[in-house]
């Protein structure tokens, strides 16, 4: 009995230490590769190529952290902007939903892009696409954060500066998404544009199928629920 | 022990219950009977609000000592009398300040210079022939027949839109007829058009502005001298409706032009204010895209001020249905207008900038409620609404709450800012959802703050308070201008500190870079020297 408790206690401690070490490794890895990600933003052509080809350059933990940064920056911006730059008060907002919505399109982009490029003899694996997309999100994240202090320095008449910064972030990110795709898959410019259009169509298709699936699941659930309640009523007869 | 505890518990519970009951029983009957009062806050959400209009008098035909054949259609206030037009009793009731009946006008008389002409019973058929309406030919020309509209000019002459007899009658309070306008022909409206007036208003230029049955081209403007048709006034545009872009798109790809899908709405009611602006109301629908309320200037364009021109709303906001603004009353003194929504049986008072102030009325048969209201008028501080289904008229008075708002607006307009601050704060105390109170308080603080010098601590105090008020009112433009003021104050106050820091940082970074370069150079030299 005593030895059993000891065993359980030790195994829990062991599991905890393993988990702790895994988390520590995750962050260590992520932060080690972070400077290179910023280097890629400034030198995209060379950077994306080396990100893919040189194994020591790309890291999935770093990419995951970049996605998280975008989500956090979006919420942070929404919550701490100067009052006059905020959207109209929404009383039933949900921070987690906001975070998901801010990241979801780019995850979808990655999936759709990988689907199409694997058919159109692209060179990149899903891991490459995932990392390249994460790096492309950096300008948007930075501009989101930059807009917060800016909103406290400007008033509505000077809001063009504020809008401009936001626009630069979005434009830079889209440009990097495109360049990242071209470089990762070794495409020409024209083929890149075709793939981008196809990827957007693919995103829409995935969203459509997902909605359809959710609807169907709902229907099945309703059917089963109705059936169960009918049986329950008949039981007593 | 256990028993004592149980007894004590039971006693405490009973006491709490008793106190609770007593409290509810003796609660102040502030809004008793009308507790569903509401108001729209800055996010256009309906929130509870204090009662603004208290019903003080309900009078039916029975109370006035008349037969029950009574359906009030229109009202008008002239000098010390209230005139009520009864469309089934075919008469005009004249009431005094105490709302007791003074006189009934139900017969017209010939005067020395004017004889009432025979009723024009001619019916114009589609094929160009004419026939005579038998019932109309037999009708008594000295009485009204289903009159719908009432107007009284400065001389006390009464204009009645006598709908059933197809004419407009001008008479005095004794029934002596001065003029009859009938058989008005308008060639634009086709040969089968029959003039059947519903509402009438005399404007400052001596023209009669008439809403005629079946006319959707605007008000029929006709000369008050001989009754000839002049022009259409305030011609409504068939507005863009939601479905129009589909029609446009279909036309675009098929290359054909279809008949206009939206048809302009007929006006429902017309009122004129002291400055000569004519207010018209209409019922919007999915197909006509009409504006529910318009204020027409001399050239017939809409000059009704509304902060959000894109989304003009009036009446109830949170319903899918369109409002049915059946009448509008203008309060010159308070500079407000009140619209009567026949669908929700409520009336909404707005200030001259189109901001909602308070809401009154409600559906029902109870005291102070309405079922199918037809007309609304303002008489000094009272609002009178007449009801066709309840067959009565109801007099409403401002409550303290509404009076506080009126007082606050008057103080602000008179630029008496000390008084205005106090009265607007009172308004906010009554109703913390009244965003206009916070906005005005913010405006006042901003205005007062701007009158001080930049280095005056009072300026800082005023402006920062204005910021708080604007935030409460969710007024971003006001907040922005107050924020710019505050920023300038802080910048000029801490100018040396801010720019000193920036310069020190710039110089520091420059020096650091230089030192690092110098060191790298030294190291390189040493390395070379060591190698060599």
Short mmCIF file of N, CA and C in Angstrom, two decimals, chain A residues 15-170:
data_model
loop_
_atom_site.label_atom_id
_atom_site.label_comp_id
_atom_site.label_asym_id
_atom_site.label_seq_id
_atom_site.Cartn_x
_atom_site.Cartn_y
_atom_site.Cartn_z
N UNK A 15 6.28 12.95 -14.34
CA UNK A 15 5.50 13.50 -15.46
C UNK A 15 5.56 15.03 -15.45
N UNK A 16 5.45 15.58 -14.26
CA UNK A 16 5.50 17.04 -14.15
C UNK A 16 6.84 17.57 -14.62
N UNK A 17 7.89 16.90 -14.20
CA UNK A 17 9.22 17.39 -14.59
C UNK A 17 9.41 17.28 -16.10
N UNK A 18 8.87 16.17 -16.67
CA UNK A 18 8.98 16.03 -18.12
C UNK A 18 8.22 17.15 -18.82
N UNK A 19 7.01 17.43 -18.33
CA UNK A 19 6.19 18.48 -18.94
C UNK A 19 6.90 19.82 -18.82
N UNK A 20 7.43 20.09 -17.62
CA UNK A 20 8.15 21.34 -17.40
C UNK A 20 9.30 21.48 -18.35
N UNK A 21 10.06 20.36 -18.51
CA UNK A 21 11.21 20.42 -19.39
C UNK A 21 10.77 20.66 -20.83
N UNK A 22 9.64 20.01 -21.22
CA UNK A 22 9.15 20.17 -22.59
C UNK A 22 8.77 21.64 -22.84
N UNK A 23 8.10 22.22 -21.85
CA UNK A 23 7.70 23.62 -22.01
C UNK A 23 8.93 24.51 -22.08
N UNK A 24 9.88 24.25 -21.21
CA UNK A 24 11.11 25.05 -21.20
C UNK A 24 11.82 24.93 -22.53
N UNK A 25 11.87 23.70 -23.05
CA UNK A 25 12.53 23.48 -24.34
C UNK A 25 11.82 24.23 -25.45
N UNK A 26 10.48 24.18 -25.37
CA UNK A 26 9.66 24.86 -26.38
C UNK A 26 10.04 26.33 -26.45
N UNK A 27 10.05 27.00 -25.28
CA UNK A 27 10.34 28.43 -25.27
C UNK A 27 11.78 28.72 -25.63
N UNK A 28 12.68 27.84 -25.19
CA UNK A 28 14.10 28.02 -25.50
C UNK A 28 14.29 28.00 -27.01
N UNK A 29 13.68 26.96 -27.61
CA UNK A 29 13.77 26.81 -29.06
C UNK A 29 13.15 28.02 -29.75
N UNK A 30 11.94 28.40 -29.28
CA UNK A 30 11.22 29.49 -29.94
C UNK A 30 12.03 30.78 -29.89
N UNK A 31 12.56 31.11 -28.72
CA UNK A 31 13.26 32.39 -28.60
C UNK A 31 14.62 32.37 -29.30
N UNK A 32 15.19 31.17 -29.42
CA UNK A 32 16.47 31.05 -30.12
C UNK A 32 16.29 31.41 -31.60
N UNK A 33 15.13 31.03 -32.16
CA UNK A 33 14.92 31.26 -33.59
C UNK A 33 14.23 32.58 -33.89
N UNK A 34 13.80 33.28 -32.84
CA UNK A 34 13.04 34.51 -33.06
C UNK A 34 13.84 35.57 -33.83
N UNK A 35 15.12 35.82 -33.49
CA UNK A 35 15.85 36.87 -34.23
C UNK A 35 15.90 36.60 -35.72
N UNK A 36 16.02 35.33 -36.09
CA UNK A 36 16.09 35.04 -37.52
C UNK A 36 14.76 35.36 -38.20
N UNK A 37 13.67 35.12 -37.50
CA UNK A 37 12.35 35.43 -38.07
C UNK A 37 12.26 36.92 -38.42
N UNK A 38 12.78 37.76 -37.53
CA UNK A 38 12.77 39.20 -37.82
C UNK A 38 13.71 39.55 -38.97
N UNK A 39 14.80 38.78 -39.07
CA UNK A 39 15.72 38.97 -40.19
C UNK A 39 15.00 38.69 -41.51
N UNK A 40 14.15 37.66 -41.50
CA UNK A 40 13.42 37.28 -42.72
C UNK A 40 12.50 38.41 -43.16
N UNK A 41 11.88 39.09 -42.18
CA UNK A 41 10.95 40.17 -42.51
C UNK A 41 11.67 41.25 -43.31
N UNK A 42 12.94 41.51 -42.96
CA UNK A 42 13.68 42.57 -43.64
C UNK A 42 14.34 42.06 -44.93
N UNK A 43 14.74 40.80 -44.95
CA UNK A 43 15.35 40.23 -46.16
C UNK A 43 14.51 39.04 -46.61
N UNK A 44 13.36 39.28 -47.21
CA UNK A 44 12.44 38.16 -47.47
C UNK A 44 12.96 37.12 -48.46
N UNK A 45 13.54 37.56 -49.57
CA UNK A 45 13.90 36.58 -50.63
C UNK A 45 14.92 35.57 -50.11
N UNK A 46 16.02 36.14 -49.63
CA UNK A 46 17.08 35.30 -49.08
C UNK A 46 16.58 34.56 -47.84
N UNK A 47 15.86 35.31 -47.00
CA UNK A 47 15.43 34.79 -45.70
C UNK A 47 14.50 33.60 -45.82
N UNK A 48 13.47 33.71 -46.66
CA UNK A 48 12.52 32.60 -46.78
C UNK A 48 13.20 31.35 -47.33
N UNK A 49 14.15 31.58 -48.27
CA UNK A 49 14.85 30.43 -48.86
C UNK A 49 15.65 29.67 -47.81
N UNK A 50 16.39 30.46 -46.99
CA UNK A 50 17.22 29.80 -45.97
C UNK A 50 16.36 29.23 -44.86
N UNK A 51 15.21 29.87 -44.63
CA UNK A 51 14.28 29.37 -43.62
C UNK A 51 13.86 27.95 -43.96
N UNK A 52 13.71 27.70 -45.29
CA UNK A 52 13.26 26.38 -45.72
C UNK A 52 14.42 25.39 -45.80
N UNK A 53 15.53 25.84 -46.41
CA UNK A 53 16.60 24.90 -46.73
C UNK A 53 17.50 24.58 -45.54
N UNK A 54 17.76 25.56 -44.71
CA UNK A 54 18.68 25.30 -43.62
C UNK A 54 17.90 24.83 -42.40
N UNK A 55 18.11 23.63 -41.99
CA UNK A 55 17.32 23.01 -40.94
C UNK A 55 17.40 23.78 -39.63
N UNK A 56 18.55 24.40 -39.35
CA UNK A 56 18.70 25.07 -38.07
C UNK A 56 17.92 26.39 -38.02
N UNK A 57 17.45 26.83 -39.19
CA UNK A 57 16.75 28.12 -39.24
C UNK A 57 15.29 27.99 -38.81
N UNK A 58 14.60 26.96 -39.30
CA UNK A 58 13.16 26.96 -39.02
C UNK A 58 12.83 26.12 -37.79
N UNK A 59 11.83 26.61 -37.07
CA UNK A 59 11.45 25.93 -35.84
C UNK A 59 9.94 26.07 -35.66
N UNK A 60 9.26 24.97 -35.44
CA UNK A 60 7.82 25.00 -35.26
C UNK A 60 7.42 25.75 -33.98
N UNK A 61 8.12 25.56 -32.86
CA UNK A 61 7.75 26.33 -31.66
C UNK A 61 7.77 27.83 -31.91
N UNK A 62 8.78 28.29 -32.65
CA UNK A 62 8.87 29.72 -32.95
C UNK A 62 7.64 30.16 -33.75
N UNK A 63 7.24 29.35 -34.75
CA UNK A 63 6.07 29.69 -35.57
C UNK A 63 4.81 29.75 -34.72
N UNK A 64 4.64 28.75 -33.85
CA UNK A 64 3.46 28.72 -32.99
C UNK A 64 3.40 29.98 -32.14
N UNK A 65 4.57 30.34 -31.60
CA UNK A 65 4.61 31.53 -30.74
C UNK A 65 4.23 32.79 -31.53
N UNK A 66 4.64 32.83 -32.82
CA UNK A 66 4.30 34.01 -33.64
C UNK A 66 2.80 34.11 -33.87
N UNK A 67 2.14 32.96 -34.09
CA UNK A 67 0.69 32.97 -34.22
C UNK A 67 0.06 33.49 -32.93
N UNK A 68 0.59 32.99 -31.79
CA UNK A 68 0.05 33.42 -30.49
C UNK A 68 0.25 34.93 -30.32
N UNK A 69 1.42 35.41 -30.75
CA UNK A 69 1.69 36.86 -30.64
C UNK A 69 0.65 37.66 -31.40
N UNK A 70 0.29 37.21 -32.61
CA UNK A 70 -0.71 37.95 -33.39
C UNK A 70 -2.04 37.99 -32.65
N UNK A 71 -2.44 36.83 -32.12
CA UNK A 71 -3.72 36.77 -31.40
C UNK A 71 -3.70 37.72 -30.21
N UNK A 72 -2.60 37.66 -29.44
CA UNK A 72 -2.50 38.49 -28.24
C UNK A 72 -2.48 39.97 -28.61
N UNK A 73 -1.74 40.31 -29.68
CA UNK A 73 -1.64 41.72 -30.07
C UNK A 73 -2.99 42.26 -30.53
N UNK A 74 -3.77 41.40 -31.20
CA UNK A 74 -5.09 41.83 -31.67
C UNK A 74 -5.99 42.18 -30.48
N UNK A 75 -5.97 41.28 -29.47
CA UNK A 75 -6.80 41.53 -28.30
C UNK A 75 -6.30 42.72 -27.51
N UNK A 76 -4.96 42.80 -27.39
CA UNK A 76 -4.36 43.90 -26.63
C UNK A 76 -4.74 45.23 -27.27
N UNK A 77 -4.67 45.27 -28.58
CA UNK A 77 -5.00 46.49 -29.30
C UNK A 77 -6.47 46.85 -29.07
N UNK A 78 -7.33 45.85 -29.14
CA UNK A 78 -8.76 46.09 -28.97
C UNK A 78 -9.07 46.62 -27.57
N UNK A 79 -8.31 46.12 -26.60
CA UNK A 79 -8.63 46.45 -25.21
C UNK A 79 -7.98 47.74 -24.72
N UNK A 80 -6.82 48.11 -25.28
CA UNK A 80 -6.11 49.22 -24.66
C UNK A 80 -5.92 50.42 -25.57
N UNK A 81 -6.65 50.48 -26.68
CA UNK A 81 -6.60 51.67 -27.51
C UNK A 81 -7.19 52.87 -26.76
N UNK A 82 -6.80 54.06 -27.20
CA UNK A 82 -7.44 55.27 -26.70
C UNK A 82 -8.93 55.21 -27.07
N UNK A 83 -9.76 55.68 -26.17
CA UNK A 83 -11.22 55.55 -26.34
C UNK A 83 -11.71 55.96 -27.72
N UNK A 84 -11.18 57.08 -28.24
CA UNK A 84 -11.77 57.60 -29.49
C UNK A 84 -11.44 56.73 -30.70
N UNK A 85 -10.44 55.83 -30.57
CA UNK A 85 -10.13 54.98 -31.72
C UNK A 85 -10.81 53.62 -31.64
N UNK A 86 -11.50 53.36 -30.55
CA UNK A 86 -12.13 52.06 -30.38
C UNK A 86 -13.38 51.95 -31.24
N UNK A 87 -13.76 50.70 -31.49
CA UNK A 87 -15.04 50.49 -32.17
C UNK A 87 -16.15 50.70 -31.15
N UNK A 88 -17.38 50.69 -31.63
CA UNK A 88 -18.50 50.87 -30.71
C UNK A 88 -18.52 49.75 -29.69
N UNK A 89 -18.88 50.10 -28.47
CA UNK A 89 -18.86 49.13 -27.38
C UNK A 89 -19.71 47.91 -27.73
N UNK A 90 -19.10 46.74 -27.59
CA UNK A 90 -19.82 45.51 -27.83
C UNK A 90 -19.88 44.76 -26.51
N UNK A 91 -21.07 44.62 -25.98
CA UNK A 91 -21.18 44.10 -24.62
C UNK A 91 -21.01 42.59 -24.54
N UNK A 92 -21.25 41.88 -25.66
CA UNK A 92 -21.04 40.43 -25.58
C UNK A 92 -19.82 39.99 -26.37
N UNK A 93 -18.70 40.67 -26.14
CA UNK A 93 -17.46 40.25 -26.80
C UNK A 93 -16.84 39.10 -26.02
N UNK A 94 -16.03 38.31 -26.75
CA UNK A 94 -15.39 37.15 -26.16
C UNK A 94 -13.93 37.17 -26.60
N UNK A 95 -13.03 37.32 -25.64
CA UNK A 95 -11.61 37.46 -25.96
C UNK A 95 -11.10 36.25 -26.72
N UNK A 96 -11.52 35.06 -26.31
CA UNK A 96 -10.98 33.85 -26.94
C UNK A 96 -11.47 33.74 -28.37
N UNK A 97 -12.72 34.15 -28.58
CA UNK A 97 -13.25 34.13 -29.94
C UNK A 97 -12.48 35.13 -30.81
N UNK A 98 -12.20 36.32 -30.25
CA UNK A 98 -11.43 37.33 -31.00
C UNK A 98 -10.07 36.78 -31.39
N UNK A 99 -9.41 36.11 -30.44
CA UNK A 99 -8.09 35.55 -30.71
C UNK A 99 -8.16 34.53 -31.84
N UNK A 100 -9.17 33.66 -31.75
CA UNK A 100 -9.33 32.61 -32.76
C UNK A 100 -9.58 33.24 -34.13
N UNK A 101 -10.47 34.24 -34.16
CA UNK A 101 -10.83 34.86 -35.43
C UNK A 101 -9.63 35.56 -36.06
N UNK A 102 -8.75 36.12 -35.22
CA UNK A 102 -7.60 36.84 -35.78
C UNK A 102 -6.60 35.87 -36.41
N UNK A 103 -6.50 34.65 -35.91
CA UNK A 103 -5.48 33.72 -36.40
C UNK A 103 -6.02 32.75 -37.44
N UNK A 104 -7.31 32.44 -37.32
CA UNK A 104 -7.92 31.40 -38.16
C UNK A 104 -7.68 31.58 -39.66
N UNK A 105 -7.86 32.82 -40.23
CA UNK A 105 -7.67 32.96 -41.68
C UNK A 105 -6.28 32.54 -42.13
N UNK A 106 -5.26 32.81 -41.30
CA UNK A 106 -3.90 32.50 -41.72
C UNK A 106 -3.61 31.02 -41.60
N UNK A 107 -4.19 30.37 -40.58
CA UNK A 107 -4.07 28.91 -40.49
C UNK A 107 -4.74 28.27 -41.70
N UNK A 108 -5.89 28.81 -42.06
CA UNK A 108 -6.65 28.31 -43.20
C UNK A 108 -5.85 28.51 -44.49
N UNK A 109 -5.21 29.68 -44.59
CA UNK A 109 -4.36 29.99 -45.74
C UNK A 109 -3.28 28.92 -45.87
N UNK A 110 -2.64 28.62 -44.75
CA UNK A 110 -1.57 27.63 -44.76
C UNK A 110 -2.07 26.28 -45.25
N UNK A 111 -3.22 25.85 -44.74
CA UNK A 111 -3.75 24.54 -45.11
C UNK A 111 -4.12 24.51 -46.59
N UNK A 112 -4.87 25.54 -47.03
CA UNK A 112 -5.32 25.58 -48.42
C UNK A 112 -4.12 25.66 -49.35
N UNK A 113 -3.15 26.46 -48.95
CA UNK A 113 -1.95 26.64 -49.78
C UNK A 113 -1.20 25.32 -49.92
N UNK A 114 -1.06 24.64 -48.83
CA UNK A 114 -0.35 23.35 -48.88
C UNK A 114 -1.10 22.35 -49.77
N UNK A 115 -2.45 22.34 -49.65
CA UNK A 115 -3.27 21.45 -50.46
C UNK A 115 -3.01 21.67 -51.95
N UNK A 116 -3.00 22.95 -52.35
CA UNK A 116 -2.87 23.23 -53.78
C UNK A 116 -1.45 23.02 -54.25
N UNK A 117 -0.46 23.49 -53.45
CA UNK A 117 0.92 23.43 -53.93
C UNK A 117 1.42 21.99 -54.00
N UNK A 118 0.88 21.11 -53.16
CA UNK A 118 1.35 19.72 -53.26
C UNK A 118 0.87 19.10 -54.57
N UNK A 119 -0.22 19.65 -55.13
CA UNK A 119 -0.68 19.18 -56.45
C UNK A 119 0.05 19.89 -57.58
N UNK A 120 0.50 21.12 -57.32
CA UNK A 120 1.13 21.92 -58.38
C UNK A 120 2.65 21.91 -58.25
N UNK A 121 3.18 20.77 -57.95
CA UNK A 121 4.61 20.50 -57.68
C UNK A 121 5.33 21.68 -57.01
N UNK A 122 4.81 22.05 -55.84
CA UNK A 122 5.54 23.00 -55.00
C UNK A 122 6.58 22.26 -54.19
N UNK A 123 7.62 22.97 -53.82
CA UNK A 123 8.75 22.32 -53.14
C UNK A 123 8.54 22.19 -51.64
N UNK A 124 7.63 23.03 -51.08
CA UNK A 124 7.56 23.12 -49.62
C UNK A 124 6.68 22.06 -49.00
N UNK A 125 7.03 21.65 -47.79
CA UNK A 125 6.18 20.76 -47.01
C UNK A 125 5.20 21.62 -46.20
N UNK A 126 4.27 20.96 -45.51
CA UNK A 126 3.33 21.76 -44.71
C UNK A 126 4.07 22.52 -43.62
N UNK A 127 5.10 21.91 -43.08
CA UNK A 127 5.91 22.55 -42.05
C UNK A 127 6.52 23.86 -42.57
N UNK A 128 7.02 23.83 -43.81
CA UNK A 128 7.62 25.04 -44.41
C UNK A 128 6.56 26.14 -44.56
N UNK A 129 5.38 25.72 -45.07
CA UNK A 129 4.31 26.71 -45.29
C UNK A 129 3.89 27.32 -43.96
N UNK A 130 3.77 26.47 -42.96
CA UNK A 130 3.35 26.92 -41.62
C UNK A 130 4.33 27.95 -41.07
N UNK A 131 5.62 27.66 -41.20
CA UNK A 131 6.65 28.57 -40.68
C UNK A 131 6.68 29.87 -41.47
N UNK A 132 6.58 29.77 -42.82
CA UNK A 132 6.65 30.98 -43.65
C UNK A 132 5.46 31.89 -43.35
N UNK A 133 4.26 31.29 -43.18
CA UNK A 133 3.08 32.09 -42.87
C UNK A 133 3.25 32.79 -41.52
N UNK A 134 3.80 32.08 -40.55
CA UNK A 134 3.99 32.66 -39.21
C UNK A 134 4.90 33.87 -39.28
N UNK A 135 5.98 33.74 -40.06
CA UNK A 135 6.94 34.85 -40.17
C UNK A 135 6.27 36.05 -40.84
N UNK A 136 5.40 35.76 -41.83
CA UNK A 136 4.74 36.85 -42.55
C UNK A 136 3.82 37.66 -41.65
N UNK A 137 3.40 37.09 -40.53
CA UNK A 137 2.46 37.79 -39.64
C UNK A 137 3.15 38.83 -38.77
N UNK A 138 4.49 38.83 -38.76
CA UNK A 138 5.21 39.74 -37.85
C UNK A 138 4.86 41.21 -38.08
N UNK A 139 4.86 41.72 -39.34
CA UNK A 139 4.54 43.15 -39.51
C UNK A 139 3.18 43.53 -38.94
N UNK A 140 2.21 42.64 -39.14
CA UNK A 140 0.87 42.93 -38.64
C UNK A 140 0.87 43.00 -37.11
N UNK A 141 1.58 42.08 -36.49
CA UNK A 141 1.66 42.06 -35.03
C UNK A 141 2.33 43.34 -34.53
N UNK A 142 3.45 43.70 -35.16
CA UNK A 142 4.19 44.88 -34.73
C UNK A 142 3.33 46.13 -34.88
N UNK A 143 2.61 46.24 -36.02
CA UNK A 143 1.80 47.44 -36.25
C UNK A 143 0.62 47.49 -35.29
N UNK A 144 0.06 46.33 -34.95
CA UNK A 144 -1.00 46.30 -33.95
C UNK A 144 -0.51 46.91 -32.64
N UNK A 145 0.69 46.50 -32.24
CA UNK A 145 1.25 46.98 -30.98
C UNK A 145 1.58 48.47 -31.09
N UNK A 146 2.14 48.86 -32.27
CA UNK A 146 2.52 50.27 -32.48
C UNK A 146 1.32 51.20 -32.41
N UNK A 147 0.18 50.69 -32.86
CA UNK A 147 -1.01 51.55 -32.90
C UNK A 147 -1.47 51.96 -31.51
N UNK A 148 -1.12 51.16 -30.50
CA UNK A 148 -1.60 51.50 -29.15
C UNK A 148 -0.99 52.82 -28.65
N UNK A 149 0.36 52.95 -28.59
CA UNK A 149 0.90 54.26 -28.17
C UNK A 149 0.52 55.38 -29.12
N UNK A 150 0.43 55.06 -30.43
CA UNK A 150 0.06 56.09 -31.41
C UNK A 150 -1.31 56.66 -31.09
N UNK A 151 -2.24 55.80 -30.68
CA UNK A 151 -3.61 56.26 -30.43
C UNK A 151 -3.65 57.26 -29.27
N UNK A 152 -2.64 57.19 -28.41
CA UNK A 152 -2.61 58.14 -27.30
C UNK A 152 -1.88 59.44 -27.67
N UNK A 153 -1.21 59.45 -28.82
CA UNK A 153 -0.50 60.66 -29.23
C UNK A 153 -1.30 61.48 -30.22
N UNK A 154 -2.31 60.88 -30.84
CA UNK A 154 -3.04 61.56 -31.92
C UNK A 154 -4.47 61.84 -31.50
N UNK A 155 -5.14 62.72 -32.25
CA UNK A 155 -6.59 62.82 -32.09
C UNK A 155 -7.24 62.46 -33.42
N UNK A 156 -8.55 62.52 -33.47
CA UNK A 156 -9.25 61.98 -34.65
C UNK A 156 -8.89 62.72 -35.93
N UNK A 157 -8.56 64.03 -35.80
CA UNK A 157 -8.21 64.79 -37.01
C UNK A 157 -6.92 64.29 -37.62
N UNK A 158 -6.04 63.77 -36.76
CA UNK A 158 -4.75 63.29 -37.26
C UNK A 158 -4.74 61.78 -37.42
N UNK A 159 -5.94 61.20 -37.49
CA UNK A 159 -6.01 59.74 -37.45
C UNK A 159 -5.47 59.08 -38.71
N UNK A 160 -5.14 59.87 -39.76
CA UNK A 160 -4.58 59.26 -40.97
C UNK A 160 -3.29 58.52 -40.66
N UNK A 161 -2.47 59.09 -39.75
CA UNK A 161 -1.21 58.45 -39.38
C UNK A 161 -1.49 57.07 -38.79
N UNK A 162 -2.48 57.05 -37.91
CA UNK A 162 -2.87 55.80 -37.25
C UNK A 162 -3.35 54.77 -38.27
N UNK A 163 -4.22 55.23 -39.18
CA UNK A 163 -4.74 54.33 -40.21
C UNK A 163 -3.62 53.85 -41.11
N UNK A 164 -2.69 54.77 -41.42
CA UNK A 164 -1.56 54.44 -42.30
C UNK A 164 -0.73 53.31 -41.69
N UNK A 165 -0.43 53.43 -40.39
CA UNK A 165 0.38 52.40 -39.73
C UNK A 165 -0.31 51.04 -39.82
N UNK A 166 -1.63 51.04 -39.56
CA UNK A 166 -2.38 49.80 -39.65
C UNK A 166 -2.34 49.24 -41.07
N UNK A 167 -2.49 50.14 -42.06
CA UNK A 167 -2.47 49.73 -43.46
C UNK A 167 -1.14 49.13 -43.85
N UNK A 168 -0.04 49.77 -43.39
CA UNK A 168 1.30 49.27 -43.69
C UNK A 168 1.44 47.85 -43.17
N UNK A 169 0.98 47.62 -41.94
CA UNK A 169 1.07 46.29 -41.33
C UNK A 169 0.36 45.25 -42.19
N UNK A 170 -0.86 45.58 -42.60
CA UNK A 170 -1.64 44.62 -43.39
C UNK A 170 -0.98 44.37 -44.74
#
